[in-house]
Amino acid sequence: MSHPQKPAGSGQPTYEKKTGSNRKIIIGGIAIIAALAIFGGAFLLGQMTRGAVDPRGSGTGKVDPNGTLTVGLTLEPTNLDIRKTAGVALDQVLIDNVYQGLVGLTSDLSIQPVLAESYEVSEDSLTYTFTLNDGVTFHSGAALTAEDVAWSLNETRTNADFKANADLADIASVTAPDGSTVVVMLSQPNAQLLWLLAGRAGLIYEQAATIDYATATNGTGPYTLGTWKQGDSVTLTRVDSYWGDAATLKSVVFRYIKDGNAALNAALSGDIDVHTAVLPNLLSQYEGQENFTLVNAEGTDVFTLAYNSGRAPFDDPRVREAFSQAIDEDALIAAIENTGKPLGSPITSLEPGYVDLTSVNGYNPENAKKLLAEAGQENLTVTLTLSNSYDTDVPELLVSQLADVGVKLTLNQVEFPKWIEDVYTNKDYDLSFVDHAEARDFSNYANPDYYFNYTNPEVTALYEKSLRADGPEREDQLLQEAATLVAKDAPAKWLYNWTPTSAINNRVTGFPRAGTNSRINLAGVTVTE
């Protein structure tokens, strides 16, 4: 989850599974939009989704080798333990920058070696052999060992408290046969394994570390934790002894500003260099501001109205369908200044399994009334729980649209930690409004234990088959079938695929141009003096 689309091209990237080195490898066949367009005075980088960087940059003048970058974000993490704490607020700041894995993601979502120098995959797709880079060290000063890697992955796959635990369920063993080699053995093929290892599930920790992960960090990345001022900011500082390419900034300050107007004022006054996820109604305030460039891009953010299928009235599919058909997506997108695209399922056009399902449970308020009457749920009153970090323009529009079919919707705004506790953990809610920013998260709909309380054994079976698929075309087909079933079942209404806008000061070069709601890779980012 995160704070507050054009169909993909027909070509499929090359599917390679034999060996890996410093070349791009995609497991799973991601459909990528390859166009680079000019849109609304900003660069639309449809191809770039995570850690994407405009290679030209926008900064002018002399690069400051000891510069500080200040980035305005919305959601602050509740603690720093990326192993056990849900939500992408930690992924945004810590993955790539502080913590790393054997592999990572390039700007076009392909896999690249990071802590691993190279890797090989066996013919039967059950054995992955990684060769580690030399000279890697943790921020503690200890050298990275193959034993650290094996221990880290084994901890994640066997510890149910780790949020990425389920991602590694197909791993049978992880061993370190020598000082530079790690072997991962699977119980069955998993087409997404490398993708999963490029995220939380694959992060590597020092086995001998004794830190409190809730308040401290110890990774292998180019930056380490400087300070965390709770309620205000997280500061990362450069690791001068970093084993890879040196960090290009001395420090980075992530300031947490919940109020959109306050973030705007901070940017215009020079207090922050980058204003991420600018509220749509504030975009016009940047017009004529020569010091800023507005960047709007494709991404995998899906603003989701989740129904609690585990309790009445949403345990009745007729009620879920009625709510979905009562919502006019075009009006919602217009309300956010057209910074979103219609979406009929949880899979965006940048991910495997995308198919246009916008006609399924599409806007039909008259039929919505009939469905509610059939279900005996006329004059229904329900509560929508959302984080108070979100702007309420869209939720208030939902109140109005549902009132048109006889539903009284009450908004319950809470602090984000409260949302995590009530909705995500305890599943104590009617409806939820949240941005699901993570890419390739369709597994949520195949997991009966997820906070949606949605169960469809056929969806789960199709998803499981997609993980064992022999090549991207078959995976894509299976996920499309599963997505079609989910769209019909309506466990949620996918309001829009958000294409958020960032305002970037022209003194900044190389800041990620897309996907910043889920991951901000600071590699190559510079500021001028």
Short mmCIF file of C-alpha atoms in Angstrom, two decimals:
data_model
loop_
_atom_site.label_atom_id
_atom_site.label_comp_id
_atom_site.label_asym_id
_atom_site.label_seq_id
_atom_site.Cartn_x
_atom_site.Cartn_y
_atom_site.Cartn_z
CA MET A 1 0.00 0.00 0.00
CA SER A 2 1.06 3.56 -0.45
CA HIS A 3 0.16 7.18 0.29
CA PRO A 4 -1.65 9.66 -0.98
CA GLN A 5 -3.44 3.62 -18.87
CA LYS A 6 -2.96 3.01 -21.88
CA PRO A 7 -2.76 -0.68 -22.99
CA ALA A 8 0.72 -2.12 -23.19
CA GLY A 9 2.43 -2.71 -26.47
CA SER A 10 1.85 -6.08 -28.11
CA GLY A 11 5.48 -7.16 -28.02
CA GLN A 12 6.77 -9.31 -25.18
CA PRO A 13 10.28 -8.93 -23.75
CA THR A 14 12.70 -11.77 -24.19
CA TYR A 15 12.29 -14.62 -21.71
CA GLU A 16 15.64 -15.92 -20.51
CA LYS A 17 16.10 -18.38 -17.68
CA LYS A 18 19.43 -20.10 -18.17
CA THR A 19 22.00 -17.64 -16.90
CA GLY A 20 22.26 -14.19 -15.41
CA SER A 21 24.93 -11.54 -15.33
CA ASN A 22 24.86 -7.81 -15.92
CA ARG A 23 22.37 -8.12 -18.75
CA LYS A 24 18.63 -7.60 -18.34
CA ILE A 25 16.57 -10.68 -17.56
CA ILE A 26 12.82 -10.81 -17.19
CA ILE A 27 11.06 -13.75 -15.63
CA GLY A 28 7.34 -13.56 -16.14
CA GLY A 29 6.99 -11.49 -19.29
CA ILE A 30 6.11 -7.93 -18.36
CA ALA A 31 4.35 -5.90 -21.03
CA ILE A 32 6.13 -2.56 -21.22
CA ILE A 33 5.02 0.62 -22.93
CA ALA A 34 8.01 1.71 -24.93
CA ALA A 35 6.91 5.16 -25.89
CA LEU A 36 8.48 8.35 -24.65
CA ALA A 37 5.98 11.15 -25.01
CA ILE A 38 5.53 14.76 -24.05
CA PHE A 39 2.39 15.21 -21.97
CA GLY A 40 1.18 18.40 -20.39
CA GLY A 41 4.65 19.93 -20.47
CA ALA A 42 6.12 16.96 -18.58
CA PHE A 43 7.94 13.84 -19.67
CA LEU A 44 5.65 10.80 -19.75
CA LEU A 45 7.94 7.85 -19.23
CA GLY A 46 5.61 4.96 -19.91
CA GLN A 47 8.48 2.51 -19.98
CA MET A 48 9.80 3.42 -16.56
CA THR A 49 8.02 2.27 -13.46
CA ARG A 50 10.35 1.63 -10.53
CA GLY A 51 13.42 3.69 -9.86
CA ALA A 52 13.03 5.15 -13.33
CA VAL A 53 15.38 7.99 -14.19
CA ASP A 54 15.28 10.54 -16.96
CA PRO A 55 18.79 10.01 -18.39
CA ARG A 56 19.11 13.65 -19.35
CA GLY A 57 18.15 15.03 -15.96
CA SER A 58 17.02 18.59 -15.39
CA GLY A 59 19.71 20.16 -13.22
CA THR A 60 21.90 22.94 -14.50
CA GLY A 61 25.13 24.26 -13.09
CA LYS A 62 27.92 22.55 -11.21
CA VAL A 63 27.10 19.30 -9.40
CA ASP A 64 27.60 19.53 -5.65
CA PRO A 65 29.48 16.37 -4.56
CA ASN A 66 28.46 17.05 -0.96
CA GLY A 67 24.91 18.09 -1.70
CA THR A 68 21.78 17.36 0.29
CA LEU A 69 18.50 16.43 -1.37
CA THR A 70 15.22 16.98 0.47
CA VAL A 71 12.19 14.98 -0.66
CA GLY A 72 8.64 15.53 0.51
CA LEU A 73 6.66 12.35 1.17
CA THR A 74 3.26 11.75 2.72
CA LEU A 75 3.27 8.55 4.76
CA GLU A 76 5.83 8.07 7.51
CA PRO A 77 6.70 4.50 8.51
CA THR A 78 5.52 3.40 11.93
CA ASN A 79 8.98 1.94 12.59
CA LEU A 80 12.06 1.00 10.54
CA ASP A 81 11.81 -2.80 10.72
CA ILE A 82 11.35 -3.62 7.05
CA ARG A 83 11.25 -7.30 7.89
CA LYS A 84 8.11 -7.15 10.02
CA THR A 85 6.31 -3.88 9.20
CA ALA A 86 3.69 -3.64 6.45
CA GLY A 87 3.25 -0.80 3.96
CA VAL A 88 5.44 0.70 1.25
CA ALA A 89 6.55 3.67 3.34
CA LEU A 90 9.64 1.61 4.24
CA ASP A 91 10.19 0.26 0.73
CA GLN A 92 10.21 3.82 -0.62
CA VAL A 93 13.15 4.87 1.49
CA LEU A 94 15.14 1.76 2.45
CA ILE A 95 15.15 -0.67 -0.49
CA ASP A 96 18.02 -0.02 -2.94
CA ASN A 97 19.39 2.77 -0.75
CA VAL A 98 20.03 1.05 2.59
CA TYR A 99 19.13 -2.59 2.07
CA GLN A 100 19.91 -4.67 -1.00
CA GLY A 101 19.29 -8.17 -2.29
CA LEU A 102 21.05 -10.63 -4.53
CA VAL A 103 19.16 -9.06 -7.42
CA GLY A 104 17.30 -5.82 -7.97
CA LEU A 105 15.17 -4.07 -10.57
CA THR A 106 16.15 -1.85 -13.46
CA SER A 107 14.01 1.09 -14.57
CA ASP A 108 12.04 -1.17 -16.95
CA LEU A 109 11.28 -3.80 -14.30
CA SER A 110 13.82 -6.32 -15.54
CA ILE A 111 16.08 -8.19 -13.14
CA GLN A 112 19.69 -7.15 -12.57
CA PRO A 113 22.35 -8.63 -10.28
CA VAL A 114 23.18 -6.52 -7.21
CA LEU A 115 24.90 -8.37 -4.37
CA ALA A 116 25.20 -11.27 -6.78
CA GLU A 117 27.75 -10.86 -9.54
CA SER A 118 25.86 -13.43 -11.62
CA TYR A 119 23.40 -16.28 -11.33
CA GLU A 120 22.35 -19.43 -13.14
CA VAL A 121 19.02 -21.24 -13.29
CA SER A 122 18.86 -24.99 -13.86
CA GLU A 123 17.01 -26.55 -16.79
CA ASP A 124 14.22 -27.74 -14.50
CA SER A 125 13.94 -24.26 -12.89
CA LEU A 126 14.40 -25.74 -9.42
CA THR A 127 17.96 -24.63 -8.65
CA TYR A 128 19.23 -21.04 -8.62
CA THR A 129 22.96 -20.62 -8.09
CA PHE A 130 24.24 -17.14 -7.20
CA THR A 131 27.88 -16.02 -7.27
CA LEU A 132 28.48 -13.10 -4.90
CA ASN A 133 30.36 -9.91 -5.64
CA ASP A 134 33.71 -9.50 -3.88
CA GLY A 135 34.31 -6.83 -1.28
CA VAL A 136 30.72 -6.22 -0.16
CA THR A 137 30.43 -4.94 3.41
CA PHE A 138 27.63 -4.11 5.80
CA HIS A 139 27.39 -0.66 7.33
CA SER A 140 28.70 -2.22 10.53
CA GLY A 141 31.99 -2.81 8.71
CA ALA A 142 31.57 -6.60 8.59
CA ALA A 143 32.13 -8.34 5.28
CA LEU A 144 29.14 -9.90 3.57
CA THR A 145 29.41 -13.68 3.55
CA ALA A 146 27.52 -16.40 1.73
CA GLU A 147 26.38 -17.56 5.16
CA ASP A 148 24.77 -14.14 5.76
CA VAL A 149 22.83 -14.51 2.53
CA ALA A 150 21.68 -18.05 3.25
CA TRP A 151 20.73 -17.12 6.81
CA SER A 152 18.77 -14.04 5.66
CA LEU A 153 16.69 -15.92 3.11
CA ASN A 154 16.10 -18.80 5.49
CA GLU A 155 15.00 -16.37 8.21
CA THR A 156 12.50 -14.75 5.85
CA ARG A 157 11.07 -18.01 4.54
CA THR A 158 10.70 -19.66 7.96
CA ASN A 159 9.64 -16.72 10.14
CA ALA A 160 5.91 -16.06 9.88
CA ASP A 161 6.41 -12.59 11.42
CA PHE A 162 8.31 -11.46 8.33
CA LYS A 163 5.91 -9.69 5.96
CA ALA A 164 7.52 -11.29 2.90
CA ASN A 165 7.46 -14.78 4.41
CA ALA A 166 4.83 -16.15 2.02
CA ASP A 167 6.81 -14.94 -1.02
CA LEU A 168 9.45 -17.59 -0.39
CA ALA A 169 7.09 -20.48 0.31
CA ASP A 170 8.40 -22.46 -2.67
CA ILE A 171 11.99 -22.45 -1.41
CA ALA A 172 13.00 -25.83 -0.01
CA SER A 173 16.50 -24.82 1.10
CA VAL A 174 19.12 -22.11 0.89
CA THR A 175 22.74 -23.14 1.35
CA ALA A 176 26.23 -21.65 1.10
CA PRO A 177 28.49 -24.38 -0.34
CA ASP A 178 31.47 -22.02 -0.32
CA GLY A 179 32.36 -18.44 0.56
CA SER A 180 31.15 -16.91 -2.68
CA THR A 181 28.23 -19.14 -3.68
CA VAL A 182 24.61 -19.37 -2.57
CA VAL A 183 22.29 -22.11 -3.83
CA VAL A 184 18.50 -21.76 -3.63
CA MET A 185 16.55 -24.98 -4.13
CA LEU A 186 12.83 -24.86 -4.89
CA SER A 187 10.21 -27.50 -4.12
CA GLN A 188 8.45 -26.52 -7.35
CA PRO A 189 9.15 -23.97 -10.11
CA ASN A 190 8.19 -20.37 -9.41
CA ALA A 191 8.25 -18.00 -12.39
CA GLN A 192 8.33 -15.00 -10.06
CA LEU A 193 11.20 -16.04 -7.81
CA LEU A 194 13.75 -13.52 -9.10
CA TRP A 195 11.11 -10.79 -9.02
CA LEU A 196 10.37 -11.64 -5.38
CA LEU A 197 14.05 -11.71 -4.48
CA ALA A 198 14.35 -8.21 -5.95
CA GLY A 199 11.95 -6.92 -3.28
CA ARG A 200 11.52 -7.29 0.47
CA ALA A 201 11.72 -11.06 0.39
CA GLY A 202 15.28 -10.97 -0.91
CA LEU A 203 16.83 -8.34 1.37
CA ILE A 204 20.06 -9.45 3.03
CA TYR A 205 20.96 -8.84 6.67
CA GLU A 206 24.04 -9.46 8.79
CA GLN A 207 23.63 -12.62 10.84
CA ALA A 208 25.76 -11.31 13.70
CA ALA A 209 23.99 -7.94 13.95
CA THR A 210 22.44 -7.08 17.32
CA ILE A 211 20.62 -3.87 16.34
CA ASP A 212 17.02 -3.00 17.10
CA TYR A 213 15.61 -3.03 13.56
CA ALA A 214 12.67 -0.88 14.64
CA THR A 215 14.94 2.11 15.22
CA ALA A 216 18.22 1.30 13.43
CA THR A 217 19.47 -0.15 10.14
CA ASN A 218 22.42 -2.19 8.94
CA GLY A 219 22.42 -2.88 5.24
CA THR A 220 24.87 -3.02 2.34
CA GLY A 221 23.57 -0.07 0.31
CA PRO A 222 25.16 3.26 -0.63
CA TYR A 223 23.33 5.08 2.18
CA THR A 224 22.82 4.40 5.86
CA LEU A 225 20.39 5.80 8.41
CA GLY A 226 21.52 9.16 9.74
CA THR A 227 18.59 10.21 11.90
CA TRP A 228 14.90 9.47 12.24
CA LYS A 229 12.93 12.33 13.73
CA GLN A 230 9.60 10.69 14.32
CA GLY A 231 6.75 12.79 13.00
CA ASP A 232 9.12 14.80 10.83
CA SER A 233 11.81 13.12 8.73
CA VAL A 234 14.22 10.31 7.95
CA THR A 235 17.75 11.30 6.93
CA LEU A 236 20.05 8.97 5.00
CA THR A 237 23.78 9.67 4.83
CA ARG A 238 26.35 8.52 2.30
CA VAL A 239 28.45 5.46 3.07
CA ASP A 240 31.93 6.54 2.00
CA SER A 241 33.18 2.95 2.13
CA TYR A 242 30.38 1.63 -0.08
CA TRP A 243 31.51 -1.37 -2.12
CA GLY A 244 29.82 -0.28 -5.38
CA ASP A 245 29.48 2.98 -7.28
CA ALA A 246 29.74 5.84 -4.80
CA ALA A 247 26.60 7.67 -3.76
CA THR A 248 26.26 11.01 -5.51
CA LEU A 249 24.71 12.85 -2.56
CA LYS A 250 26.13 13.40 0.91
CA SER A 251 22.70 13.11 2.47
CA VAL A 252 19.04 12.77 1.65
CA VAL A 253 16.24 14.04 3.88
CA PHE A 254 12.79 12.50 3.48
CA ARG A 255 10.34 14.93 5.05
CA TYR A 256 6.87 13.67 5.91
CA ILE A 257 4.26 16.29 5.14
CA LYS A 258 0.70 15.02 5.30
CA ASP A 259 -0.99 18.20 4.16
CA GLY A 260 -0.77 18.80 0.41
CA ASN A 261 -0.85 22.59 0.71
CA ALA A 262 1.93 22.50 3.29
CA ALA A 263 4.04 20.38 0.93
CA LEU A 264 3.38 22.85 -1.89
CA ASN A 265 4.46 25.76 0.29
CA ALA A 266 7.57 23.86 1.38
CA ALA A 267 8.55 23.29 -2.25
CA LEU A 268 7.93 26.86 -3.38
CA SER A 269 9.83 28.26 -0.38
CA GLY A 270 12.82 26.01 -1.06
CA ASP A 271 12.41 23.77 2.00
CA ILE A 272 12.06 20.64 -0.16
CA ASP A 273 13.55 19.91 -3.58
CA VAL A 274 11.02 17.31 -4.67
CA HIS A 275 7.29 17.29 -3.97
CA THR A 276 6.10 13.77 -4.70
CA ALA A 277 2.48 12.83 -5.38
CA VAL A 278 1.25 16.40 -5.83
CA LEU A 279 -2.48 16.60 -5.14
CA PRO A 280 -4.30 17.06 -8.46
CA ASN A 281 -6.04 20.24 -7.30
CA LEU A 282 -2.64 21.79 -6.56
CA LEU A 283 -0.98 21.15 -9.93
CA SER A 284 -2.02 24.55 -11.26
CA GLN A 285 -0.02 26.20 -8.46
CA TYR A 286 3.16 25.06 -10.19
CA GLU A 287 2.24 26.74 -13.46
CA GLY A 288 4.71 29.49 -14.21
CA GLN A 289 7.17 28.23 -11.59
CA GLU A 290 10.33 28.16 -13.70
CA ASN A 291 12.33 26.38 -11.00
CA PHE A 292 10.18 23.24 -11.15
CA THR A 293 9.42 20.54 -13.67
CA LEU A 294 6.22 18.53 -13.35
CA VAL A 295 6.66 14.84 -14.12
CA ASN A 296 3.71 12.55 -14.74
CA ALA A 297 4.29 8.90 -15.55
CA GLU A 298 2.83 5.43 -15.94
CA GLY A 299 2.97 3.28 -12.85
CA THR A 300 1.35 0.42 -10.97
CA ASP A 301 -0.53 2.44 -8.34
CA VAL A 302 -4.11 1.23 -8.06
CA PHE A 303 -6.48 3.22 -5.89
CA THR A 304 -8.67 0.50 -4.48
CA LEU A 305 -12.06 0.56 -2.80
CA ALA A 306 -11.89 -2.76 -0.96
CA TYR A 307 -15.03 -4.54 0.25
CA ASN A 308 -14.81 -6.72 3.35
CA SER A 309 -16.10 -9.93 1.76
CA GLY A 310 -15.91 -11.66 5.13
CA ARG A 311 -18.86 -9.90 6.71
CA ALA A 312 -22.30 -8.60 5.83
CA PRO A 313 -23.38 -6.99 3.64
CA PHE A 314 -20.32 -7.56 1.42
CA ASP A 315 -20.37 -11.32 1.85
CA ASP A 316 -23.18 -11.12 -0.72
CA PRO A 317 -21.70 -10.77 -4.23
CA ARG A 318 -24.78 -8.85 -5.36
CA VAL A 319 -23.93 -6.07 -2.93
CA ARG A 320 -20.32 -5.93 -4.13
CA GLU A 321 -21.45 -5.81 -7.75
CA ALA A 322 -24.00 -3.10 -6.93
CA PHE A 323 -21.41 -0.89 -5.26
CA SER A 324 -19.04 -1.32 -8.20
CA GLN A 325 -21.76 -0.48 -10.72
CA ALA A 326 -22.79 2.60 -8.72
CA ILE A 327 -19.38 4.20 -9.22
CA ASP A 328 -18.64 6.42 -12.19
CA GLU A 329 -14.89 6.01 -12.75
CA ASP A 330 -14.77 8.76 -15.38
CA ALA A 331 -16.08 11.28 -12.85
CA LEU A 332 -13.48 10.16 -10.31
CA ILE A 333 -10.66 10.55 -12.82
CA ALA A 334 -11.92 13.98 -13.82
CA ALA A 335 -11.87 14.94 -10.13
CA ILE A 336 -8.14 14.16 -9.97
CA GLU A 337 -7.37 16.28 -13.03
CA ASN A 338 -7.11 13.22 -15.29
CA THR A 339 -4.04 11.88 -13.48
CA GLY A 340 -5.48 8.39 -13.55
CA LYS A 341 -6.72 5.79 -16.01
CA PRO A 342 -9.71 3.43 -15.91
CA LEU A 343 -8.99 -0.06 -14.66
CA GLY A 344 -11.27 -3.08 -14.52
CA SER A 345 -9.09 -5.39 -12.45
CA PRO A 346 -6.13 -5.14 -10.04
CA ILE A 347 -3.60 -5.74 -12.84
CA THR A 348 -2.25 -2.67 -14.64
CA SER A 349 -1.05 -2.54 -18.24
CA LEU A 350 2.56 -2.70 -17.06
CA GLU A 351 2.16 -6.13 -15.47
CA PRO A 352 1.68 -9.67 -16.76
CA GLY A 353 -1.97 -10.67 -16.94
CA TYR A 354 -3.37 -7.31 -18.02
CA VAL A 355 -6.63 -7.41 -19.95
CA ASP A 356 -9.16 -4.62 -20.40
CA LEU A 357 -11.98 -5.53 -18.00
CA THR A 358 -13.47 -2.07 -17.54
CA SER A 359 -16.83 -3.28 -18.90
CA VAL A 360 -17.18 -5.84 -16.09
CA ASN A 361 -19.35 -4.31 -13.37
CA GLY A 362 -19.05 -1.00 -15.20
CA TYR A 363 -21.05 2.10 -14.32
CA ASN A 364 -24.75 1.22 -14.25
CA PRO A 365 -26.55 2.90 -11.33
CA GLU A 366 -30.01 1.61 -12.29
CA ASN A 367 -28.84 -1.99 -12.22
CA ALA A 368 -27.02 -1.26 -8.97
CA LYS A 369 -30.35 -0.32 -7.38
CA LYS A 370 -31.91 -3.55 -8.63
CA LEU A 371 -29.08 -5.65 -7.21
CA LEU A 372 -29.36 -3.97 -3.82
CA ALA A 373 -33.11 -4.58 -3.82
CA GLU A 374 -32.60 -8.25 -4.70
CA ALA A 375 -30.14 -8.54 -1.83
CA GLY A 376 -32.56 -6.88 0.58
CA GLN A 377 -30.07 -4.09 1.20
CA GLU A 378 -32.02 -0.96 0.31
CA ASN A 379 -31.28 2.13 2.43
CA LEU A 380 -27.95 0.63 3.46
CA THR A 381 -25.52 2.46 5.76
CA VAL A 382 -21.81 1.52 5.70
CA THR A 383 -18.48 3.07 6.73
CA LEU A 384 -15.43 3.74 4.57
CA THR A 385 -12.16 3.70 6.54
CA LEU A 386 -9.18 5.55 5.10
CA SER A 387 -5.95 7.13 6.21
CA ASN A 388 -6.17 10.84 6.95
CA SER A 389 -3.11 11.32 4.75
CA TYR A 390 -5.37 11.02 1.69
CA ASP A 391 -7.18 13.93 0.11
CA THR A 392 -10.94 13.45 0.44
CA ASP A 393 -12.07 14.70 -2.98
CA VAL A 394 -12.52 11.16 -4.33
CA PRO A 395 -14.01 9.63 -1.16
CA GLU A 396 -16.52 12.48 -0.96
CA LEU A 397 -17.46 11.87 -4.58
CA LEU A 398 -18.01 8.22 -3.67
CA VAL A 399 -20.37 9.37 -0.92
CA SER A 400 -22.38 11.27 -3.51
CA GLN A 401 -22.41 8.51 -6.12
CA LEU A 402 -23.48 5.82 -3.65
CA ALA A 403 -26.20 8.11 -2.28
CA ASP A 404 -27.69 8.09 -5.78
CA VAL A 405 -28.40 4.35 -5.38
CA GLY A 406 -29.69 4.64 -1.83
CA VAL A 407 -26.53 3.97 0.15
CA LYS A 408 -25.36 6.18 3.01
CA LEU A 409 -21.58 6.11 3.11
CA THR A 410 -19.81 7.53 6.16
CA LEU A 411 -16.13 8.45 6.01
CA ASN A 412 -13.90 7.36 8.89
CA GLN A 413 -10.49 9.06 8.58
CA VAL A 414 -7.80 7.61 10.84
CA GLU A 415 -4.05 7.84 11.28
CA PHE A 416 -2.22 5.43 8.99
CA PRO A 417 -0.99 3.20 11.86
CA LYS A 418 -4.62 2.91 12.94
CA TRP A 419 -5.60 1.89 9.40
CA ILE A 420 -2.89 -0.78 9.49
CA GLU A 421 -4.20 -2.07 12.81
CA ASP A 422 -7.94 -1.97 12.12
CA VAL A 423 -8.15 -2.73 8.41
CA TYR A 424 -5.00 -4.51 7.33
CA THR A 425 -4.35 -6.55 10.47
CA ASN A 426 -7.68 -7.02 12.24
CA LYS A 427 -9.92 -6.82 9.14
CA ASP A 428 -12.38 -4.73 11.14
CA TYR A 429 -13.96 -2.55 8.46
CA ASP A 430 -16.77 -2.32 5.90
CA LEU A 431 -14.94 -0.61 3.04
CA SER A 432 -11.38 0.65 2.69
CA PHE A 433 -9.82 3.26 0.39
CA VAL A 434 -6.10 2.84 -0.22
CA ASP A 435 -3.47 3.07 -2.94
CA HIS A 436 -2.02 -0.36 -3.69
CA ALA A 437 1.26 0.79 -5.17
CA GLU A 438 3.16 -2.49 -5.28
CA ALA A 439 3.70 -4.05 -8.70
CA ARG A 440 2.72 -7.67 -9.31
CA ASP A 441 0.58 -7.93 -6.21
CA PHE A 442 -2.19 -10.06 -7.73
CA SER A 443 -1.29 -12.72 -5.16
CA ASN A 444 -3.38 -10.69 -2.69
CA TYR A 445 -6.51 -11.89 -4.49
CA ALA A 446 -5.36 -15.52 -4.36
CA ASN A 447 -4.77 -15.32 -0.62
CA PRO A 448 -7.90 -15.96 1.51
CA ASP A 449 -6.08 -14.56 4.55
CA TYR A 450 -5.51 -11.13 3.00
CA TYR A 451 -7.48 -8.25 4.46
CA PHE A 452 -10.07 -8.41 1.65
CA ASN A 453 -11.40 -11.69 3.14
CA TYR A 454 -12.00 -12.76 -0.46
CA THR A 455 -11.91 -16.43 -1.41
CA ASN A 456 -12.20 -18.08 -4.80
CA PRO A 457 -10.43 -21.46 -5.08
CA GLU A 458 -10.42 -21.23 -8.87
CA VAL A 459 -8.56 -17.90 -8.73
CA THR A 460 -6.06 -19.37 -6.28
CA ALA A 461 -5.52 -22.40 -8.52
CA LEU A 462 -4.99 -20.28 -11.64
CA TYR A 463 -2.53 -18.06 -9.81
CA GLU A 464 -0.61 -21.10 -8.57
CA LYS A 465 -0.48 -22.46 -12.13
CA SER A 466 0.86 -19.10 -13.35
CA LEU A 467 3.79 -19.45 -10.97
CA ARG A 468 4.68 -22.79 -12.57
CA ALA A 469 4.12 -21.57 -16.15
CA ASP A 470 6.70 -22.47 -18.76
CA GLY A 471 7.33 -19.03 -20.22
CA PRO A 472 5.67 -15.61 -20.12
CA GLU A 473 2.90 -16.25 -22.65
CA ARG A 474 1.38 -19.04 -20.58
CA GLU A 475 1.81 -17.04 -17.39
CA ASP A 476 0.06 -14.09 -19.00
CA GLN A 477 -2.84 -16.27 -20.17
CA LEU A 478 -3.38 -17.83 -16.75
CA LEU A 479 -3.28 -14.47 -14.98
CA GLN A 480 -5.75 -13.01 -17.47
CA GLU A 481 -8.16 -15.85 -16.70
CA ALA A 482 -7.73 -15.28 -12.98
CA ALA A 483 -8.15 -11.51 -13.30
CA THR A 484 -11.38 -12.00 -15.24
CA LEU A 485 -12.82 -14.11 -12.43
CA VAL A 486 -11.76 -11.56 -9.83
CA ALA A 487 -13.34 -8.72 -11.83
CA LYS A 488 -16.64 -10.63 -11.93
CA ASP A 489 -16.50 -11.45 -8.20
CA ALA A 490 -15.88 -7.78 -7.34
CA PRO A 491 -13.96 -8.11 -4.06
CA ALA A 492 -13.06 -4.46 -4.68
CA LYS A 493 -13.60 -1.60 -7.08
CA TRP A 494 -10.38 -0.56 -8.78
CA LEU A 495 -11.14 3.12 -9.01
CA TYR A 496 -8.22 4.10 -11.24
CA ASN A 497 -4.63 3.39 -12.13
CA TRP A 498 -3.01 6.49 -10.70
CA THR A 499 -0.27 8.26 -12.66
CA PRO A 500 1.00 10.58 -9.91
CA THR A 501 2.81 13.83 -10.57
CA SER A 502 6.02 14.93 -8.89
CA ALA A 503 7.29 18.51 -8.87
CA ILE A 504 11.09 18.43 -9.16
CA ASN A 505 13.31 21.45 -8.60
CA ASN A 506 15.56 22.06 -11.57
CA ARG A 507 18.65 21.84 -9.36
CA VAL A 508 17.97 18.11 -9.15
CA THR A 509 19.15 15.67 -11.81
CA GLY A 510 18.31 11.98 -12.13
CA PHE A 511 15.47 11.77 -9.61
CA PRO A 512 13.27 8.71 -10.31
CA ARG A 513 10.61 9.71 -12.77
CA ALA A 514 8.01 7.06 -11.95
CA GLY A 515 6.96 4.56 -9.33
CA THR A 516 8.08 6.80 -6.48
CA ASN A 517 5.10 5.74 -4.37
CA SER A 518 6.67 2.31 -3.99
CA ARG A 519 10.44 2.68 -4.35
CA ILE A 520 12.83 5.63 -4.64
CA ASN A 521 16.23 4.52 -5.91
CA LEU A 522 18.69 7.36 -5.30
CA ALA A 523 21.42 5.95 -7.55
CA GLY A 524 22.78 8.71 -9.77
CA VAL A 525 20.69 11.50 -8.26
CA THR A 526 22.60 14.79 -7.96
CA VAL A 527 21.98 18.40 -6.97
CA THR A 528 23.75 21.51 -8.15
CA GLU A 529 25.52 23.98 -5.93
#
